[in-house]
Amino acid sequence: TTHLDADDPREDFEDDSDLDTDSDDDDAELQKELAKVKEERHREAEQMNADKKQQEERIRMENIIHGNPLLNKSSVGSVPDAFKVKRRWDDDVAFKNFARGEVDLSKRGFI
């Protein structure tokens, strides 16, 4: 057994700089890994937001299409009575309501 004095250098830990560089390398490696994980999480969050927006847009368009009975394809063959145009017998007459604004002079009497 050897005698160790307090002022004698320790032979087994003479080179502490190797430990510092190893820990610096480990820290740098951990920082890179942390940055990679953060980037992956950021991409996943963006993808989830994009998917959510696309799903909401699809639902909105379905509501618009199915909410309008004129665009609803299931009712194209059988148009309900509420959406039929009602025509009168004189709709196709060329001079319809032509004489409506004229005054009848025969009822007025003499001058």
Backbone as a printed PyTorch tensor [residue, N CA C, xyz], in Angstrom:
tensor([[[   0.8380,   -1.1650,    0.0000],
         [   0.0000,    0.0000,    0.0000],
         [   0.8850,    1.2290,    0.0000]],

        [[   0.4520,    2.1670,   -0.7670],
         [   1.2240,    3.3970,   -0.8800],
         [   0.6370,    4.4480,    0.0300]],

        [[   1.4620,    5.3740,    0.3700],
         [   1.0300,    6.4490,    1.2400],
         [   0.5980,    7.6250,    0.3640]],

        [[  -0.5900,    8.1520,    0.6250],
         [  -1.0820,    9.2890,   -0.1380],
         [  -1.0660,   10.5100,    0.7530]],

        [[  -0.4190,   11.5090,    0.2400],
         [  -0.4600,   12.7880,    0.9320],
         [  -1.4810,   13.6780,    0.2370]],

        [[  -1.9110,   14.7030,    0.9370],
         [  -2.9060,   15.5940,    0.3700],
         [  -2.3490,   16.3950,   -0.7850]],

        [[  -1.0530,   16.6630,   -0.7770],
         [  -0.4810,   17.4540,   -1.8650],
         [   0.0530,   16.6060,   -3.0090]],

        [[   0.0290,   15.3100,   -2.8940],
         [   0.4670,   14.4420,   -3.9860],
         [  -0.6380,   14.3590,   -5.0400]],

        [[  -0.2420,   14.3980,   -6.3190],
         [  -1.2640,   14.2670,   -7.3660],
         [  -1.8260,   12.8550,   -7.4110]],

        [[  -3.0740,   12.7710,   -7.7710],
         [  -3.7100,   11.4660,   -7.8770],
         [  -3.4770,   10.9440,   -9.2790]],

        [[  -2.9850,    9.7690,   -9.3870],
         [  -2.6100,    9.2150,  -10.6870],
         [  -3.8150,    8.7290,  -11.4810]],

        [[  -4.8280,    8.2500,  -10.8220],
         [  -5.9690,    7.7000,  -11.5470],
         [  -6.8800,    8.7850,  -12.1400]],

        [[  -6.8500,   10.0320,  -11.6570],
         [  -7.6610,   11.1070,  -12.2030],
         [  -6.8140,   12.2820,  -12.6460]],

        [[  -5.6830,   11.9920,  -13.2480],
         [  -4.8200,   13.0730,  -13.7030],
         [  -5.4490,   13.8800,  -14.8260]],

        [[  -6.1470,   13.2230,  -15.7340],
         [  -6.6600,   13.9070,  -16.9250],
         [  -8.1780,   14.1040,  -16.8000]],

        [[  -8.5870,   15.1860,  -16.1470],
         [ -10.0110,   15.5020,  -15.9970],
         [ -10.5940,   16.1180,  -17.2600]],

        [[  -9.7600,   16.5770,  -18.1780],
         [ -10.2600,   17.2030,  -19.3960],
         [ -11.0050,   16.2010,  -20.2770]],

        [[ -10.6340,   14.9230,  -20.2370],
         [ -11.3460,   13.8990,  -21.0000],
         [ -12.7840,   13.7670,  -20.5130]],

        [[ -12.9710,   13.8600,  -19.2350],
         [ -14.3240,   13.7720,  -18.6940],
         [ -15.1620,   14.9680,  -19.1220]],

        [[ -14.5770,   16.1380,  -19.1490],
         [ -15.3080,   17.3350,  -19.5580],
         [ -15.7210,   17.2580,  -21.0210]],

        [[ -14.8230,   16.8270,  -21.8730],
         [ -15.1590,   16.7430,  -23.2980],
         [ -16.2030,   15.6650,  -23.5450]],

        [[ -16.1080,   14.5600,  -22.7870],
         [ -17.1250,   13.5140,  -22.9360],
         [ -18.4960,   14.0370,  -22.5350]],

        [[ -18.5520,   14.7760,  -21.4280],
         [ -19.8420,   15.3070,  -20.9950],
         [ -20.3310,   16.3900,  -21.9610]],

        [[ -19.3910,   17.1730,  -22.5330],
         [ -19.7880,   18.1640,  -23.5320],
         [ -20.3450,   17.4790,  -24.7820]],

        [[ -19.6890,   16.3960,  -25.1970],
         [ -20.1810,   15.6400,  -26.3500],
         [ -21.5530,   15.0500,  -26.0620]],

        [[ -21.7180,   14.5310,  -24.8490],
         [ -23.0170,   13.9680,  -24.4690],
         [ -24.0930,   15.0530,  -24.4510]],

        [[ -23.7500,   16.2190,  -23.9190],
         [ -24.7030,   17.3300,  -23.8840],
         [ -25.0990,   17.7620,  -25.2940]],

        [[ -24.1370,   17.8550,  -26.1740],
         [ -24.4210,   18.2490,  -27.5550],
         [ -25.3100,   17.2070,  -28.2310]],

        [[ -25.0110,   15.9420,  -27.9760],
         [ -25.8010,   14.8620,  -28.5600],
         [ -27.2320,   14.8890,  -28.0130]],

        [[ -27.3570,   15.1400,  -26.7220],
         [ -28.6870,   15.2280,  -26.1230],
         [ -29.4540,   16.4340,  -26.6550]],

        [[ -28.7760,   17.5430,  -26.8750],
         [ -29.4260,   18.7340,  -27.4290],
         [ -29.9300,   18.4580,  -28.8430]],

        [[ -29.1240,   17.7500,  -29.6420],
         [ -29.5550,   17.3970,  -30.9990],
         [ -30.7900,   16.4980,  -30.9530]],

        [[ -30.7540,   15.5340,  -30.0460],
         [ -31.8850,   14.6220,  -29.9080],
         [ -33.1400,   15.3810,  -29.4510]],

        [[ -32.9690,   16.3130,  -28.5330],
         [ -34.0890,   17.1230,  -28.0590],
         [ -34.6650,   17.9660,  -29.1950]],

        [[ -33.7940,   18.5620,  -29.9900],
         [ -34.2520,   19.3640,  -31.1220],
         [ -35.0130,   18.4940,  -32.1240]],

        [[ -34.5280,   17.2810,  -32.3370],
         [ -35.1840,   16.3620,  -33.2660],
         [ -36.5800,   15.9800,  -32.7580]],

        [[ -36.6880,   15.7070,  -31.4680],
         [ -37.9730,   15.3270,  -30.8800],
         [ -38.9520,   16.5030,  -30.9550]],

        [[ -38.4680,   17.7090,  -30.6580],
         [ -39.3310,   18.8900,  -30.7360],
         [ -39.8280,   19.1010,  -32.1620]],

        [[ -38.9500,   18.9210,  -33.1390],
         [ -39.3310,   19.0850,  -34.5490],
         [ -40.3810,   18.0490,  -34.9510]],

        [[ -40.1980,   16.8010,  -34.5020],
         [ -41.1720,   15.7600,  -34.8160],
         [ -42.5320,   16.0820,  -34.2010]],

        [[ -42.5290,   16.5320,  -32.9660],
         [ -43.7890,   16.8870,  -32.3080],
         [ -44.4550,   18.0670,  -33.0020]],

        [[ -43.6470,   19.0260,  -33.4390],
         [ -44.1850,   20.1850,  -34.1490],
         [ -44.8230,   19.7500,  -35.4680]],

        [[ -44.1520,   18.8700,  -36.2050],
         [ -44.7060,   18.3640,  -37.4640],
         [ -45.9930,   17.5780,  -37.2250]],

        [[ -46.0150,   16.7630,  -36.1780],
         [ -47.2140,   15.9850,  -35.8610],
         [ -48.3790,   16.9070,  -35.5080]],

        [[ -48.0860,   17.9700,  -34.7450],
         [ -49.1420,   18.9130,  -34.3750],
         [ -49.6690,   19.6290,  -35.6170]],

        [[ -48.7880,   20.0330,  -36.5280],
         [ -49.2210,   20.6800,  -37.7700],
         [ -50.0680,   19.7300,  -38.6020]],

        [[ -49.6550,   18.4710,  -38.6700],
         [ -50.4070,   17.4730,  -39.4380],
         [ -51.7870,   17.2640,  -38.8300]],

        [[ -51.8630,   17.2000,  -37.5070],
         [ -53.1490,   17.0170,  -36.8410],
         [ -54.0520,   18.2260,  -37.0890]],

        [[ -53.4860,   19.4270,  -37.0400],
         [ -54.2820,   20.6300,  -37.3150],
         [ -54.7840,   20.6430,  -38.7480]],

        [[ -53.9320,   20.2590,  -39.6820],
         [ -54.3330,   20.2120,  -41.0900],
         [ -55.4410,   19.1750,  -41.2970]],

        [[ -55.2960,   18.0090,  -40.6700],
         [ -56.3290,   16.9750,  -40.7830],
         [ -57.6420,   17.4460,  -40.1790]],

        [[ -57.5510,   18.1270,  -39.0370],
         [ -58.7540,   18.6230,  -38.3730],
         [ -59.4590,   19.6630,  -39.2390]],

        [[ -58.6920,   20.5820,  -39.8520],
         [ -59.2890,   21.5910,  -40.7240],
         [ -59.9310,   20.9510,  -41.9400]],

        [[ -59.2610,   19.9540,  -42.5040],
         [ -59.8030,   19.2700,  -43.6780],
         [ -61.1000,   18.5450,  -43.3160]],

        [[ -61.1400,   17.9110,  -42.1570],
         [ -62.3410,   17.2120,  -41.7100],
         [ -63.4790,   18.2080,  -41.4790]],

        [[ -63.1840,   19.3530,  -40.8490],
         [ -64.2130,   20.3660,  -40.6130],
         [ -64.7380,   20.9280,  -41.9340]],

        [[ -63.8590,   21.1280,  -42.9000],
         [ -64.2730,   21.6410,  -44.2110],
         [ -65.1610,   20.6280,  -44.9290]],

        [[ -64.8180,   19.3460,  -44.8200],
         [ -65.6240,   18.3010,  -45.4460],
         [ -67.0160,   18.2440,  -44.8130]],

        [[ -67.0720,   18.3410,  -43.4920],
         [ -68.3600,   18.3200,  -42.7960],
         [ -69.1810,   19.5440,  -43.1780]],

        [[ -68.5290,   20.7050,  -43.2810],
         [ -69.2330,   21.9360,  -43.6540],
         [ -69.8170,   21.8130,  -45.0520]],

        [[ -69.0470,   21.2770,  -45.9850],
         [ -69.5380,   21.1230,  -47.3560],
         [ -70.6850,   20.1150,  -47.4190]],

        [[ -70.5910,   19.0440,  -46.6470],
         [ -71.6910,   18.0720,  -46.6190],
         [ -72.9590,   18.7200,  -46.0730]],

        [[ -72.8150,   19.5430,  -45.0390],
         [ -73.9820,   20.2360,  -44.4870],
         [ -74.5800,   21.2030,  -45.4970]],

        [[ -73.7260,   21.8800,  -46.2390],
         [ -74.2210,   22.8100,  -47.2540],
         [ -74.9710,   22.0650,  -48.3430]],

        [[ -74.3920,   20.9820,  -48.8170],
         [ -75.0100,   20.2260,  -49.9190],
         [ -76.3080,   19.5670,  -49.4740]],

        [[ -76.2970,   18.9380,  -48.3100],
         [ -77.4970,   18.2310,  -47.8670],
         [ -78.5310,   19.1870,  -47.2720]],

        [[ -78.1170,   20.3850,  -46.8980],
         [ -79.0620,   21.3490,  -46.3460],
         [ -79.9100,   22.0120,  -47.4100]],

        [[ -79.4440,   22.0350,  -48.6510],
         [ -80.1890,   22.6530,  -49.7440],
         [ -80.9380,   21.5610,  -50.5050]],

        [[ -82.2580,   21.5170,  -50.4210],
         [ -83.0010,   20.4400,  -51.0790],
         [ -82.9360,   20.5000,  -52.6010]],

        [[ -82.6060,   21.6550,  -53.1560],
         [ -82.4850,   21.7290,  -54.6140],
         [ -81.2170,   21.0530,  -55.1060]],

        [[ -80.1830,   21.0200,  -54.2450],
         [ -78.9420,   20.3560,  -54.6180],
         [ -78.8820,   18.9150,  -54.1390]],

        [[ -79.8240,   18.5170,  -53.3480],
         [ -79.8360,   17.1660,  -52.8070],
         [ -80.1570,   16.1930,  -53.9290]],

        [[ -79.2410,   15.3050,  -54.2330],
         [ -79.3910,   14.4140,  -55.3860],
         [ -80.4480,   13.3450,  -55.1600]],

        [[ -80.7610,   13.0340,  -53.9300],
         [ -81.7450,   11.9920,  -53.6810],
         [ -83.1580,   12.4630,  -54.0290]],

        [[ -83.4020,   13.7640,  -54.0200],
         [ -84.7460,   14.2620,  -54.3140],
         [ -84.8750,   14.8200,  -55.7250]],

        [[ -83.8810,   14.6100,  -56.5950],
         [ -83.9500,   15.1380,  -57.9570],
         [ -85.0470,   14.4310,  -58.7410]],

        [[ -85.1790,   13.1180,  -58.5800],
         [ -86.1940,   12.3720,  -59.3160],
         [ -87.5900,   12.7100,  -58.8600]],

        [[ -87.7760,   12.9330,  -57.5920],
         [ -89.0990,   13.2560,  -57.0620],
         [ -89.0460,   14.6480,  -56.4530]],

        [[ -89.3730,   15.6460,  -57.2530],
         [ -89.3570,   17.0280,  -56.7800],
         [ -90.6000,   17.2500,  -55.9330]],

        [[ -90.4520,   17.7270,  -54.7130],
         [ -91.6330,   17.9630,  -53.8700],
         [ -92.5040,   19.0750,  -54.4510]],

        [[ -93.7780,   19.0710,  -54.0380],
         [ -94.7360,   20.0650,  -54.5480],
         [ -94.3430,   21.4790,  -54.1540]],

        [[ -93.6370,   21.6440,  -53.0700],
         [ -93.2610,   22.9790,  -52.6080],
         [ -92.2740,   23.6470,  -53.5640]],

        [[ -91.5530,   22.8560,  -54.3340],
         [ -90.5380,   23.4130,  -55.2230],
         [ -90.9810,   23.4820,  -56.6790]],

        [[ -92.2060,   23.0680,  -56.9590],
         [ -92.7040,   23.1580,  -58.3320],
         [ -93.1600,   24.5790,  -58.6170]],

        [[ -92.9700,   25.0290,  -59.8450],
         [ -93.3980,   26.3650,  -60.2490],
         [ -94.8590,   26.2890,  -60.6620]],

        [[ -95.6860,   27.1260,  -60.0430],
         [ -97.1030,   27.1400,  -60.3720],
         [ -97.3320,   28.1420,  -61.4930]],

        [[ -97.9850,   27.6940,  -62.5710],
         [ -98.2280,   28.5600,  -63.7250],
         [ -99.7170,   28.8060,  -63.8710]],

        [[-100.0000,   30.0110,  -64.2900],
         [-101.3950,   30.3470,  -64.5810],
         [-101.7020,   29.9970,  -66.0270]],

        [[-103.0130,   30.0030,  -66.3680],
         [-103.4020,   29.6440,  -67.7280],
         [-102.9940,   30.7050,  -68.7320]],

        [[-102.7790,   31.9470,  -68.2870],
         [-102.4490,   33.0100,  -69.2360],
         [-100.9860,   33.4660,  -69.1280]],

        [[-100.0960,   32.6330,  -68.5900],
         [ -98.6830,   33.0090,  -68.4680],
         [ -97.9960,   33.1590,  -69.8190]],

        [[ -98.4440,   32.4460,  -70.8290],
         [ -97.7640,   32.4920,  -72.1200],
         [ -98.3940,   33.5000,  -73.0870]],

        [[ -99.3050,   34.3340,  -72.6260],
         [ -99.9460,   35.3390,  -73.4660],
         [ -98.9790,   36.4940,  -73.6780]],

        [[ -98.9210,   37.0110,  -74.9220],
         [ -97.9560,   38.0600,  -75.2440],
         [ -98.3200,   39.3980,  -74.6260]],

        [[ -99.6030,   39.7780,  -74.6030],
         [-100.0170,   41.0970,  -74.1250],
         [-100.7840,   40.9840,  -72.8060]],

        [[-100.2420,   40.2810,  -71.8680],
         [-100.8660,   40.0860,  -70.5670],
         [-100.8770,   41.4160,  -69.8050]],

        [[-101.9750,   41.7790,  -69.2090],
         [-102.1440,   43.0140,  -68.4210],
         [-101.8410,   44.2660,  -69.2410]],

        [[-102.0940,   44.2330,  -70.5120],
         [-101.7600,   45.3560,  -71.3900],
         [-102.7000,   46.5400,  -71.1640]],

        [[-103.9880,   46.3010,  -70.9740],
         [-104.9730,   47.3680,  -70.8650],
         [-105.2950,   47.7010,  -69.4120]],

        [[-104.5210,   47.3040,  -68.4930],
         [-104.8260,   47.4950,  -67.0900],
         [-104.7570,   48.9720,  -66.6860]],

        [[-103.8310,   49.7580,  -67.2000],
         [-103.6560,   51.1380,  -66.7890],
         [-104.5390,   52.1370,  -67.5140]],

        [[-105.3050,   51.7450,  -68.5140],
         [-106.1310,   52.6960,  -69.2800],
         [-107.4150,   53.0310,  -68.5420]],

        [[-107.9080,   54.2670,  -68.7480],
         [-109.1320,   54.7340,  -68.1210],
         [-110.2960,   54.4680,  -69.0700]],

        [[-111.3870,   53.9940,  -68.5540],
         [-112.5740,   53.7340,  -69.3810],
         [-113.3420,   55.0460,  -69.5640]],

        [[-113.3510,   55.5740,  -70.7880],
         [-113.9850,   56.8730,  -71.0740],
         [-115.5090,   56.7820,  -71.1690]],

        [[-116.0590,   55.6200,  -71.3840],
         [-117.5240,   55.4900,  -71.5360],
         [-118.2460,   55.7250,  -70.2050]],

        [[-117.6770,   55.4870,  -69.1070],
         [-118.3140,   55.6710,  -67.7920],
         [-118.2300,   57.1340,  -67.3400]],

        [[-117.3940,   57.8860,  -67.9390],
         [-117.1590,   59.2580,  -67.5160],
         [-118.2990,   60.1980,  -67.9010]],

        [[-118.9410,   59.9600,  -68.9760],
         [-120.0520,   60.8080,  -69.3760],
         [-119.6130,   61.8490,  -70.4260]],

        [[-120.4860,   62.8240,  -70.6210],
         [-120.2150,   63.8480,  -71.6210],
         [-119.2720,   64.8890,  -71.0360]],

        [[-118.2690,   65.2320,  -71.7330],
         [-117.1980,   66.1520,  -71.4040],
         [-117.1670,   66.4140,  -69.9740]]])
